C-alpha cells in the first residue's frame, strides 16, 4: 500500500495554491478526486511585503526582496508537505473503507452464525456418543473383571468382624458320654503314634529299633533326614487312602501296641447309666486336670515363677543358638538320633541316672502347678504363723512340759478338748489328714430306736482309736459318742447303704467283736480319703501289735 501511496502522492502538476478546507465541496471522503477545482488564494506577496514593512510608516522596506522570496519559497514547501500528508491520510481511509465494504459483501454474518450453531450441535452429539461409549466400555470392563476376579477381590474387602455367639447345649448324660467317646477316638491316632515312638526309643522290638536307628543315622549323615520324614508322611497318607478305600491293613511300627476296640454297651439299666455318667465325669475331670497341669507348668516355666528352673532353660536356649550357628546341621541330626535311641533308653532303664543327669526330665518334674504354688504359699505362711505362736508360747511354757505336749492340747472339738470329749489320754489327737474330721452319720443296726439307729456327727482317727462325735450330745456328756480301738476292728470295707442308688456308695463298714452287725458310717463325701486313712492306720497298728506280741 505504501508503494501505491508513493505513486499517487504527487500525480499531476504541483500547484502552489491549495483549496481552503472551509470552502471544500460537501462530498464524502471516498469521492475525493483530482478534478476538484481549487480556489486561488490571494498572493502572499502583498501580505508579506506589508508585514515586512517598517512599522514606523508605510512604504518603507527594511528587508531586501531576495530574502522575501526565500521566505515565501520555504513556506510554500511546507504547505506542499502538509498537503501530501493529508492526501495520504485520505487515501488510506478510502482504501480501508473499500476493503471493509468488500469484506462485508464477501462474508455473511448470519450464515456464519448458522454454521457455528450447527458445528456446536454436532460437537454436543459427538460428546454424548463418546460418553455413552465410555460408559458402555467401563460397564463391560467392570462386568468382565467382576466375573473373572470378583470372587478373589471380594476376599480382600474389609468388613467388620461378626461376633457370633454359638448356642450352648443343655447338660445331657448321653451327649457327655458321646463327646468323651469322640475325644477318645480322635486322640487315638496321636496316642498310637506316641506309643510307637516310645516303643522305638525303649527298644521293645530290638530288630525294629535297630533297623530304624541305622536308617535314621545314615539319612542324617548324608543330609536326608527331612526328605526321609516327608517320605514317611507320604507313605502314611498312602496307607490311609488304601484303608479308606476298603483295604484291611493292620500296620504299625512296633506290633502289639494298638488297643482293642471296645464294643458299645446297650440295654443299660438306670443304675448302670448313672454309673457310666459318673465314670465319664471322672475321666473328664482327670483329663482336664492333666491338661491344666501341663499348661500351668509351661506358663510357670516361661514366667520365671521358679527362677532356678527358668534360668536353666534360658542358658540352654543361648547354648542351642550358638551351636546352631557354629555346628553343622548334620551333626545336630546325629546327636538327635543318639539322644532318642540311646540316651533316652539308658535313662529309662536307670531311673537313678535319669534323676541325676536328665535335665529336661528334672526341669519338668520340678515345675510347680498353680495349686502347688498355693499350697506352698499357704504352708510358708502357716509355718511363719506357727513359728510366731511357738516363740510366744515358749516364754510361757511351764517347766517339764514340752512344746509338742503344749501344741497337742490345741486339738479341740466343738464340745471341748479332744481328749476330754472322748475320755482319752492327753497324747491322743487326730491325724493330720482329719484334723477337722469327716462329716458322716453313724448307722448302728443293733439298735431299734430311731434316735439310736442313726446319729449325725464327725468321725476322727488317731494313732490308736476311731472316734465318732455325735452332734446331738450335750457338751458335758459322752454317752452318744463312739470310741473304737483300731486293734479291735475285725473287718473294714467300703459300703453302699442303698443298693438301688448308682455308684459304689458313700459309706464305710466296720465290724468289731462288741457288735452283732457292723457299724456303718454313711453319707461321707470324702469316703475314699477317709477309708484310705483308716485302713492305713489300722494296718500300721495291727503290724506293730503283731511285731510286739506274736501270740496275739
Coordinates of C-alpha atoms in Angstrom, one line a residue:
X1 CA 0.0 0.0 0.0
X2 CA 2.9 2.3 0.7
X3 CA 4.2 1.8 -2.7
X4 CA 0.8 2.7 -4.2
X5 CA 0.7 5.8 -2.0
X6 CA 4.1 6.8 -3.2
X7 CA 3.0 6.5 -6.8
X8 CA -0.1 8.6 -6.3
X9 CA 1.4 11.1 -3.9
X10 CA 2.4 13.8 -6.5
X11 CA 0.3 13.0 -9.5
X12 CA -0.3 15.9 -11.9
X13 CA 1.4 19.3 -11.8
X14 CA 2.5 20.7 -8.5
X15 CA 0.5 23.7 -7.6
X16 CA 1.3 26.3 -5.0
X17 CA -2.3 27.1 -4.5
X18 CA -4.5 24.9 -2.2
X19 CA -8.1 24.8 -1.6
X20 CA -9.4 26.2 1.5
X21 CA -10.7 23.5 3.8
X22 CA -13.6 25.6 4.8
X23 CA -14.6 26.0 1.2
X24 CA -14.2 22.4 0.1
X25 CA -17.2 20.8 -1.6
X26 CA -19.7 18.8 0.5
X27 CA -18.6 15.4 -0.6
X28 CA -17.6 12.2 1.3
X29 CA -14.0 11.3 1.8
X30 CA -14.4 8.4 -0.7
X31 CA -15.3 10.8 -3.6
X32 CA -12.0 12.6 -3.5
X33 CA -10.5 13.1 -7.0
X34 CA -8.1 15.2 -9.0
X35 CA -10.9 17.1 -10.8
X36 CA -11.8 19.1 -7.7
X37 CA -11.3 22.8 -8.6
X38 CA -9.1 24.6 -6.3
X39 CA -9.9 28.1 -5.3
X40 CA -7.0 30.6 -5.9
X41 CA -5.7 32.2 -2.8
X42 CA -4.6 35.7 -2.6
X43 CA -1.0 36.1 -3.1
X44 CA 1.1 36.2 0.0
X45 CA 3.5 38.6 -1.5
X46 CA 1.4 41.6 -0.7
X47 CA 0.8 40.4 2.9
X48 CA 4.3 39.5 3.3
X49 CA 5.5 42.8 2.0
X50 CA 3.1 44.6 4.3
X51 CA 4.3 42.6 7.2
X52 CA 7.9 43.3 6.3
X53 CA 7.4 47.0 6.1
X54 CA 8.7 49.2 8.7
X55 CA 6.2 49.8 11.4
X56 CA 7.3 53.5 11.5
X57 CA 5.4 54.2 8.4
X58 CA 4.2 52.6 5.2
X59 CA 6.1 52.5 2.0
X60 CA 9.5 51.9 3.7
X61 CA 11.1 48.3 3.4
X62 CA 13.6 47.1 5.8
X63 CA 14.5 43.8 4.1
X64 CA 15.6 43.1 0.6
X65 CA 13.4 41.4 -2.0
X66 CA 15.6 38.3 -2.3
X67 CA 15.1 37.4 1.4
X68 CA 11.4 37.8 1.0
X69 CA 11.3 35.4 -1.9
X70 CA 13.3 32.8 0.0
X71 CA 10.9 33.1 2.9
X72 CA 7.9 32.6 0.6
X73 CA 9.5 29.7 -1.1
X74 CA 10.1 27.9 2.3
X75 CA 6.5 28.5 3.3
X76 CA 5.3 27.1 0.1
X77 CA 7.4 23.9 0.5
X78 CA 6.0 23.4 4.0
X79 CA 2.4 23.8 2.7
X80 CA 3.1 21.2 0.0
X81 CA 4.3 18.7 2.5
X82 CA 1.2 19.2 4.6
X83 CA -0.9 18.7 1.5
X84 CA 0.9 15.5 0.7
X85 CA 0.3 14.1 4.2
X86 CA -3.3 15.0 4.0
X87 CA -3.8 13.2 0.7
X88 CA -2.1 10.1 2.0
X89 CA -4.4 10.0 5.1
X90 CA -7.5 10.5 2.9
X91 CA -6.3 7.8 0.5
X92 CA -5.6 5.3 3.3
X93 CA -9.1 6.0 4.7
X94 CA -10.6 5.4 1.3
X95 CA -8.8 2.1 0.7
X96 CA -9.7 0.9 4.2
X97 CA -13.4 1.6 3.6
X98 CA -13.3 -0.2 0.3
X99 CA -11.7 -3.2 1.8
X100 CA -14.3 -3.2 4.6
X101 CA -17.1 -3.0 2.1
X102 CA -15.7 -5.9 0.1
X103 CA -15.3 -8.0 3.2
X104 CA -18.9 -7.3 4.2
X105 CA -20.1 -8.3 0.7
X106 CA -18.0 -11.4 0.6
X107 CA -18.9 -12.7 4.1
X108 CA -22.4 -13.1 5.5
X109 CA -22.7 -13.0 9.3
X110 CA -26.0 -14.8 9.6
X111 CA -24.6 -17.7 7.6
X112 CA -21.6 -17.9 9.8
X113 CA -23.8 -17.9 12.9
X114 CA -25.9 -20.7 11.5
X115 CA -22.8 -22.7 10.6
X116 CA -21.4 -22.1 14.1
X117 CA -24.6 -23.4 15.7
X118 CA -24.6 -26.5 13.5
X119 CA -21.0 -27.1 14.5
X120 CA -21.9 -26.7 18.2
X121 CA -24.8 -29.1 17.9
X122 CA -22.6 -31.7 16.1
X123 CA -20.0 -31.3 18.9
X124 CA -22.6 -32.0 21.6
X125 CA -23.9 -35.0 19.7
X126 CA -20.3 -36.4 19.4
X127 CA -19.6 -35.7 23.1
X128 CA -22.8 -37.6 24.1
X129 CA -21.8 -40.6 21.9
X130 CA -18.3 -40.5 23.3
X131 CA -19.6 -40.5 26.9
X132 CA -22.0 -43.3 26.1
X133 CA -19.2 -45.4 24.5
X134 CA -17.1 -44.7 27.6
X135 CA -19.8 -45.8 30.0
X136 CA -20.6 -48.9 27.9
X137 CA -16.9 -49.8 27.8
X138 CA -16.4 -49.2 31.5
X139 CA -19.5 -51.2 32.5
X140 CA -18.4 -54.0 30.2
X141 CA -14.9 -54.0 31.6
X142 CA -16.3 -53.9 35.2
X143 CA -18.6 -56.8 34.5
X144 CA -15.8 -58.8 32.9
X145 CA -13.4 -58.1 35.8
X146 CA -16.1 -59.0 38.4
X147 CA -17.0 -62.2 36.6
X148 CA -13.3 -63.2 36.3
X149 CA -11.8 -61.9 39.5
X150 CA -14.8 -61.0 41.7
X151 CA -14.5 -64.0 43.9
X152 CA -10.9 -63.1 44.7
X153 CA -11.4 -59.4 45.0
X154 CA -14.3 -60.0 47.5
X155 CA -11.9 -61.8 49.8
X156 CA -9.9 -58.6 50.3
X157 CA -12.9 -56.5 51.1
X158 CA -12.7 -55.1 54.6
X159 CA -15.7 -56.0 56.7
X160 CA -16.3 -55.6 60.5
X161 CA -15.8 -58.8 62.4
X162 CA -19.1 -60.5 63.3
X163 CA -19.2 -61.8 66.9
X164 CA -21.5 -64.7 66.7
X165 CA -22.4 -66.4 69.9
X166 CA -22.9 -70.1 69.5
X167 CA -25.9 -71.5 71.4
X168 CA -24.8 -73.7 74.3
X169 CA -26.3 -77.2 74.5
X170 CA -28.0 -78.2 77.7
X171 CA -26.3 -80.7 80.0
X172 CA -27.1 -84.2 78.8
X173 CA -25.7 -87.5 80.1
X174 CA -25.9 -89.0 76.6
X175 CA -24.2 -86.0 75.0
X176 CA -21.4 -86.0 77.6
X177 CA -20.7 -89.7 77.1
X178 CA -20.7 -89.4 73.3
X179 CA -18.3 -86.4 73.4
X180 CA -15.9 -88.4 75.6
X181 CA -16.0 -91.3 73.2
X182 CA -15.4 -88.9 70.3
X183 CA -12.5 -87.4 72.1
X184 CA -11.1 -90.8 72.7
X185 CA -11.5 -91.8 69.1
X186 CA -10.0 -88.6 67.9
X187 CA -7.0 -88.8 70.2
X188 CA -6.4 -92.5 69.4
X189 CA -4.0 -91.9 66.3
X190 CA -2.0 -89.4 68.3
X191 CA -1.7 -91.8 71.2
X192 CA -0.7 -94.7 69.0
X193 CA 1.9 -92.5 67.3
X194 CA 3.3 -91.5 70.7
X195 CA 3.3 -95.1 71.8
X196 CA 5.1 -96.2 68.7
X197 CA 7.8 -93.6 69.2
X198 CA 8.1 -94.7 72.9
X199 CA 8.4 -98.3 71.8
X200 CA 11.2 -97.4 69.3
X201 CA 13.0 -95.4 71.9
X202 CA 12.6 -98.2 74.5
X203 CA 13.8 -100.9 72.2
X204 CA 10.8 -103.1 72.8
X205 CA 11.4 -104.7 69.5
X206 CA 15.2 -104.9 69.1
X207 CA 15.2 -105.6 65.4
X208 CA 12.7 -102.8 64.6
X209 CA 14.5 -100.3 66.7
X210 CA 18.0 -101.3 65.3
X211 CA 16.7 -101.0 61.8
X212 CA 15.2 -97.6 62.4
X213 CA 18.3 -96.4 64.1
X214 CA 20.6 -97.4 61.2
X215 CA 18.3 -95.9 58.6
X216 CA 18.0 -92.6 60.5
X217 CA 21.7 -92.3 61.3
X218 CA 22.5 -93.0 57.6
X219 CA 19.9 -90.4 56.4
X220 CA 21.2 -87.8 59.0
X221 CA 24.8 -88.4 57.9
X222 CA 24.0 -87.7 54.3
X223 CA 21.6 -84.9 55.0
X224 CA 18.5 -86.8 54.1
X225 CA 16.7 -86.6 57.4
X226 CA 14.0 -84.1 56.3
X227 CA 13.3 -85.9 53.0
X228 CA 13.0 -89.2 55.0
X229 CA 10.4 -87.7 57.3
X230 CA 8.5 -86.4 54.3
X231 CA 8.6 -89.8 52.6
X232 CA 7.3 -91.4 55.8
X233 CA 4.4 -88.9 55.8
X234 CA 3.6 -89.7 52.2
X235 CA 3.7 -93.4 53.0
X236 CA 1.3 -93.0 55.9
X237 CA -1.1 -91.0 53.8
X238 CA -1.0 -93.6 51.1
X239 CA -1.8 -96.4 53.6
X240 CA -4.7 -94.3 55.0
X241 CA -6.0 -93.9 51.5
X242 CA -6.0 -97.6 50.9
X243 CA -7.7 -98.2 54.3
X244 CA -10.4 -95.6 53.4
X245 CA -11.0 -97.5 50.1
X246 CA -11.8 -100.7 52.0
X247 CA -8.4 -102.4 52.3
X248 CA -7.7 -104.2 55.6
X249 CA -4.2 -103.1 56.6
X250 CA -3.0 -103.7 60.1
X251 CA 0.3 -101.8 60.0
X252 CA 2.3 -100.4 62.9
X253 CA 6.0 -99.7 63.5
X254 CA 6.0 -101.8 66.6
X255 CA 3.5 -104.7 66.7
X256 CA 1.3 -105.2 69.8
X257 CA 0.8 -101.5 70.6
X258 CA -2.7 -100.9 69.3
X259 CA -5.6 -101.3 71.8
X260 CA -8.6 -103.5 71.1
X261 CA -11.8 -101.6 70.1
X262 CA -14.4 -101.6 72.9
X263 CA -17.9 -102.8 71.9
X264 CA -20.6 -100.2 72.7
X265 CA -22.8 -101.1 75.6
X266 CA -26.5 -101.3 75.0
X267 CA -29.6 -102.0 77.1
X268 CA -28.2 -100.5 80.3
X269 CA -30.2 -100.1 83.4
X270 CA -30.8 -96.8 85.2
X271 CA -28.1 -97.6 87.7
X272 CA -25.6 -98.6 85.1
X273 CA -26.3 -95.5 83.0
X274 CA -25.8 -93.3 86.1
X275 CA -22.6 -95.1 86.9
X276 CA -21.4 -94.7 83.3
X277 CA -22.0 -90.9 83.6
X278 CA -20.0 -90.8 86.8
X279 CA -17.2 -92.7 85.1
X280 CA -17.2 -90.3 82.2
X281 CA -17.3 -87.3 84.5
X282 CA -14.3 -88.8 86.4
X283 CA -12.4 -89.3 83.2
X284 CA -13.1 -85.8 82.0
X285 CA -12.1 -84.5 85.4
X286 CA -8.7 -86.4 85.3
X287 CA -8.2 -85.4 81.6
X288 CA -8.8 -81.7 82.2
X289 CA -6.6 -81.9 85.3
X290 CA -3.7 -83.3 83.4
X291 CA -4.1 -80.7 80.6
X292 CA -4.3 -77.9 83.2
X293 CA -1.1 -79.2 84.9
X294 CA 0.8 -79.2 81.5
X295 CA -0.4 -75.7 80.6
X296 CA 0.3 -74.3 84.1
X297 CA 3.8 -75.9 84.1
X298 CA 4.6 -74.3 80.7
X299 CA 3.2 -70.9 81.9
X300 CA 5.3 -71.0 85.1
X301 CA 8.4 -72.1 83.2
X302 CA 8.3 -69.1 80.9
X303 CA 7.1 -66.6 83.5
X304 CA 10.0 -67.1 85.9
X305 CA 7.8 -68.4 88.7
X306 CA 10.6 -70.8 89.6
X307 CA 13.7 -68.7 88.7
X308 CA 16.3 -71.6 89.1
X309 CA 14.5 -73.8 86.6
X310 CA 13.8 -71.0 84.1
X311 CA 17.5 -69.9 84.4
X312 CA 18.5 -73.4 83.1
X313 CA 16.1 -73.0 80.2
X314 CA 17.5 -69.5 79.4
X315 CA 21.1 -70.8 79.4
X316 CA 20.1 -73.8 77.4
X317 CA 18.5 -71.6 74.7
X318 CA 21.6 -69.5 74.4
X319 CA 23.8 -72.6 74.0
X320 CA 21.4 -74.0 71.4
X321 CA 21.5 -70.7 69.5
X322 CA 25.3 -70.7 69.4
X323 CA 25.5 -74.3 68.5
X324 CA 23.0 -73.9 65.6
X325 CA 25.2 -71.1 64.2
X326 CA 28.5 -73.0 64.6
X327 CA 27.8 -76.7 64.4
X328 CA 26.6 -78.1 61.0
X329 CA 23.0 -79.4 60.9
X330 CA 24.3 -82.9 60.0
X331 CA 26.0 -83.2 63.4
X332 CA 22.9 -81.9 65.1
X333 CA 20.8 -84.6 63.4
X334 CA 23.2 -87.3 64.5
X335 CA 23.0 -86.0 68.1
X336 CA 19.2 -86.1 67.9
X337 CA 19.3 -89.8 66.8
X338 CA 21.8 -90.7 69.5
X339 CA 19.6 -88.9 72.1
X340 CA 16.4 -90.6 71.0
X341 CA 17.6 -94.1 70.5
X342 CA 20.4 -94.5 73.1
X343 CA 20.5 -91.8 75.8
X344 CA 16.7 -91.9 76.5
X345 CA 16.9 -95.7 76.6
X346 CA 19.6 -95.5 79.2
X347 CA 17.7 -93.0 81.3
X348 CA 14.5 -95.1 81.2
X349 CA 16.4 -98.2 82.2
X350 CA 18.2 -96.5 85.0
X351 CA 15.8 -94.2 86.9
X352 CA 18.5 -93.0 89.4
X353 CA 20.7 -92.0 86.5
X354 CA 17.8 -90.2 84.9
X355 CA 17.0 -88.3 88.1
X356 CA 20.6 -87.0 88.3
X357 CA 21.5 -86.2 84.7
X358 CA 18.4 -85.9 82.5
X359 CA 18.0 -82.1 82.6
X360 CA 14.6 -81.9 80.7
X361 CA 13.1 -84.6 83.0
X362 CA 14.4 -82.8 86.1
X363 CA 13.1 -79.4 84.9
X364 CA 9.6 -80.8 84.0
X365 CA 9.2 -82.7 87.2
X366 CA 10.4 -79.8 89.3
X367 CA 8.0 -77.3 87.7
X368 CA 5.1 -76.5 90.1
X369 CA 1.5 -76.1 89.1
X370 CA -0.7 -73.3 90.4
X371 CA -2.4 -75.4 93.2
X372 CA 1.1 -76.5 94.3
X373 CA 2.2 -72.9 94.4
X374 CA -0.8 -72.0 96.6
X375 CA -0.1 -74.9 98.9
X376 CA 3.5 -73.8 99.2
X377 CA 2.5 -70.3 99.9
X378 CA -0.1 -71.4 102.5
X379 CA 2.4 -73.7 104.1
X380 CA 5.0 -71.0 104.3
X381 CA 2.5 -68.6 105.8
X382 CA 1.3 -71.3 108.3
X383 CA 4.9 -72.1 109.2
X384 CA 5.6 -68.5 109.8
X385 CA 2.4 -68.1 112.0
X386 CA 3.2 -71.3 113.8
X387 CA 6.7 -70.2 114.5
X388 CA 5.4 -66.9 115.8
X389 CA 3.0 -68.7 118.1
X390 CA 5.7 -71.1 119.2
X391 CA 8.0 -68.3 120.0
X392 CA 5.3 -66.6 122.0
X393 CA 4.3 -69.8 123.8
X394 CA 7.9 -70.7 124.5
X395 CA 8.2 -67.9 127.1
X396 CA 5.1 -69.1 128.9
X397 CA 5.6 -72.9 129.0
X398 CA 5.9 -74.3 132.5
X399 CA 8.9 -76.5 133.4
X400 CA 8.7 -80.1 132.4
X401 CA 6.1 -79.6 129.6
X402 CA 7.5 -79.9 126.1
X403 CA 6.4 -77.8 123.1
X404 CA 4.8 -80.9 121.4
X405 CA 2.7 -81.6 124.5
X406 CA 1.6 -78.0 124.7
X407 CA 0.6 -77.9 121.0
X408 CA -1.1 -81.3 121.3
X409 CA -3.6 -79.7 123.6
X410 CA -4.6 -77.3 120.9
X411 CA -6.7 -80.0 119.1
X412 CA -10.2 -79.3 120.2
X413 CA -13.6 -80.3 119.0
X414 CA -16.8 -78.2 119.1
X415 CA -17.6 -79.7 122.5
X416 CA -14.2 -79.0 124.1
X417 CA -10.8 -80.5 124.3
X418 CA -10.4 -83.6 122.1
X419 CA -9.1 -86.0 124.8
X420 CA -11.7 -84.8 127.3
X421 CA -14.7 -85.3 124.9
X422 CA -13.7 -88.9 124.2
X423 CA -12.1 -89.7 127.7
X424 CA -8.7 -90.4 126.2
X425 CA -5.2 -89.7 127.3
X426 CA -3.7 -86.4 126.6
X427 CA -1.3 -87.6 123.9
X428 CA -4.2 -88.8 121.6
X429 CA -5.0 -86.3 118.9
X430 CA -6.4 -86.6 115.3
X431 CA -4.1 -87.4 112.5
X432 CA -3.1 -84.6 110.1
X433 CA -5.4 -85.9 107.4
X434 CA -8.5 -85.4 109.6
X435 CA -7.8 -82.5 111.8
X436 CA -11.3 -81.2 111.3
X437 CA -12.9 -84.7 110.9
X438 CA -15.2 -86.1 108.3
X439 CA -18.9 -85.3 108.4
X440 CA -21.0 -88.5 108.4
X441 CA -23.9 -90.4 110.0
X442 CA -23.4 -93.5 112.2
X443 CA -25.8 -96.3 111.5
X444 CA -26.0 -98.8 114.4
X445 CA -28.1 -101.6 113.2
X446 CA -28.1 -103.3 116.6
X447 CA -30.3 -100.6 117.9
X448 CA -34.0 -100.4 117.2
X449 CA -35.0 -96.9 118.3
X450 CA -34.7 -94.3 115.5
X451 CA -32.7 -91.9 117.8
X452 CA -30.1 -94.5 118.4
X453 CA -30.2 -96.1 115.0
X454 CA -28.9 -93.1 113.0
X455 CA -26.8 -90.3 114.6
X456 CA -25.1 -87.4 112.7
X457 CA -21.7 -86.3 113.7
X458 CA -18.0 -86.1 112.9
X459 CA -15.5 -89.0 112.5
X460 CA -11.9 -88.8 113.7
X461 CA -9.0 -91.2 113.6
X462 CA -6.0 -91.1 115.9
X463 CA -3.0 -93.4 116.3
X464 CA -4.9 -95.9 118.4
X465 CA -8.6 -95.1 118.1
X466 CA -11.5 -94.4 115.8
X467 CA -13.7 -91.7 117.4
X468 CA -17.2 -90.5 116.4
X469 CA -18.5 -87.4 118.0
X470 CA -22.3 -87.1 117.9
X471 CA -23.7 -83.7 117.1
X472 CA -26.8 -84.2 119.3
X473 CA -25.0 -84.9 122.5
X474 CA -24.6 -82.4 125.3
X475 CA -21.3 -80.6 125.9
X476 CA -20.5 -82.5 129.2
X477 CA -21.8 -85.9 128.2
X478 CA -20.1 -88.5 126.1
X479 CA -22.8 -91.3 126.2
X480 CA -23.6 -91.0 122.5
X481 CA -20.0 -90.6 121.3
X482 CA -18.4 -93.7 119.9
X483 CA -14.7 -94.7 120.5
X484 CA -13.4 -97.9 118.8
X485 CA -9.9 -99.2 119.2
X486 CA -8.2 -99.9 115.9
X487 CA -6.8 -103.2 117.1
X488 CA -10.4 -104.3 118.0
X489 CA -11.6 -103.9 114.4
X490 CA -12.1 -107.3 112.7
X491 CA -13.2 -106.1 109.3
X492 CA -13.3 -102.8 107.4
X493 CA -14.9 -102.3 103.9
X494 CA -16.4 -99.8 101.7
X495 CA -20.1 -100.0 102.0
X496 CA -23.1 -99.0 99.9
X497 CA -26.1 -98.1 102.1
X498 CA -28.8 -98.2 99.5
X499 CA -28.3 -100.7 96.7
X500 CA -30.8 -99.1 94.4
X501 CA -28.6 -96.0 94.2
X502 CA -25.9 -95.9 91.5
X503 CA -22.3 -95.8 92.2
X504 CA -20.2 -97.6 94.8
X505 CA -21.7 -95.9 97.8
X506 CA -20.6 -93.4 100.3
X507 CA -20.1 -95.4 103.4
X508 CA -17.6 -97.4 105.4
X509 CA -18.5 -100.7 107.2
X510 CA -16.5 -101.5 110.4
X511 CA -17.0 -104.8 112.3
X512 CA -16.0 -105.2 115.9
X513 CA -16.4 -108.1 118.4
X514 CA -18.8 -106.0 120.6
X515 CA -21.4 -105.6 117.8
X516 CA -23.5 -108.2 116.1
X517 CA -23.8 -106.2 112.9
X518 CA -21.1 -104.0 111.5
X519 CA -21.2 -100.3 112.2
X520 CA -21.8 -98.2 109.1
X521 CA -20.5 -94.6 108.7
X522 CA -22.5 -93.4 105.8
X523 CA -23.2 -90.2 103.8
X524 CA -19.4 -89.4 103.7
X525 CA -18.5 -87.0 100.9
X526 CA -14.8 -87.9 101.2
X527 CA -15.4 -91.6 101.7
X528 CA -12.4 -92.8 99.8
X529 CA -10.0 -90.5 101.5
X530 CA -11.3 -91.5 104.9
X531 CA -11.2 -95.2 104.1
X532 CA -7.5 -95.0 103.0
X533 CA -6.6 -93.1 106.2
X534 CA -8.4 -95.5 108.5
X535 CA -7.2 -98.6 106.7
X536 CA -3.6 -97.4 106.6
X537 CA -3.6 -96.6 110.3
X538 CA -5.4 -99.8 111.1
X539 CA -2.8 -101.9 109.1
X540 CA 0.1 -100.0 110.8
X541 CA -1.3 -100.6 114.2
X542 CA -2.0 -104.3 113.6
X543 CA 1.5 -104.7 112.2
X544 CA 3.1 -103.0 115.3
X545 CA 0.9 -105.1 117.6
X546 CA 1.8 -108.3 115.9
X547 CA 5.5 -107.5 116.0
X548 CA 5.5 -106.8 119.7
X549 CA 3.1 -109.7 120.6
X550 CA 3.4 -112.5 118.1
X551 CA 1.0 -114.7 120.1
X552 CA -1.9 -112.2 119.5

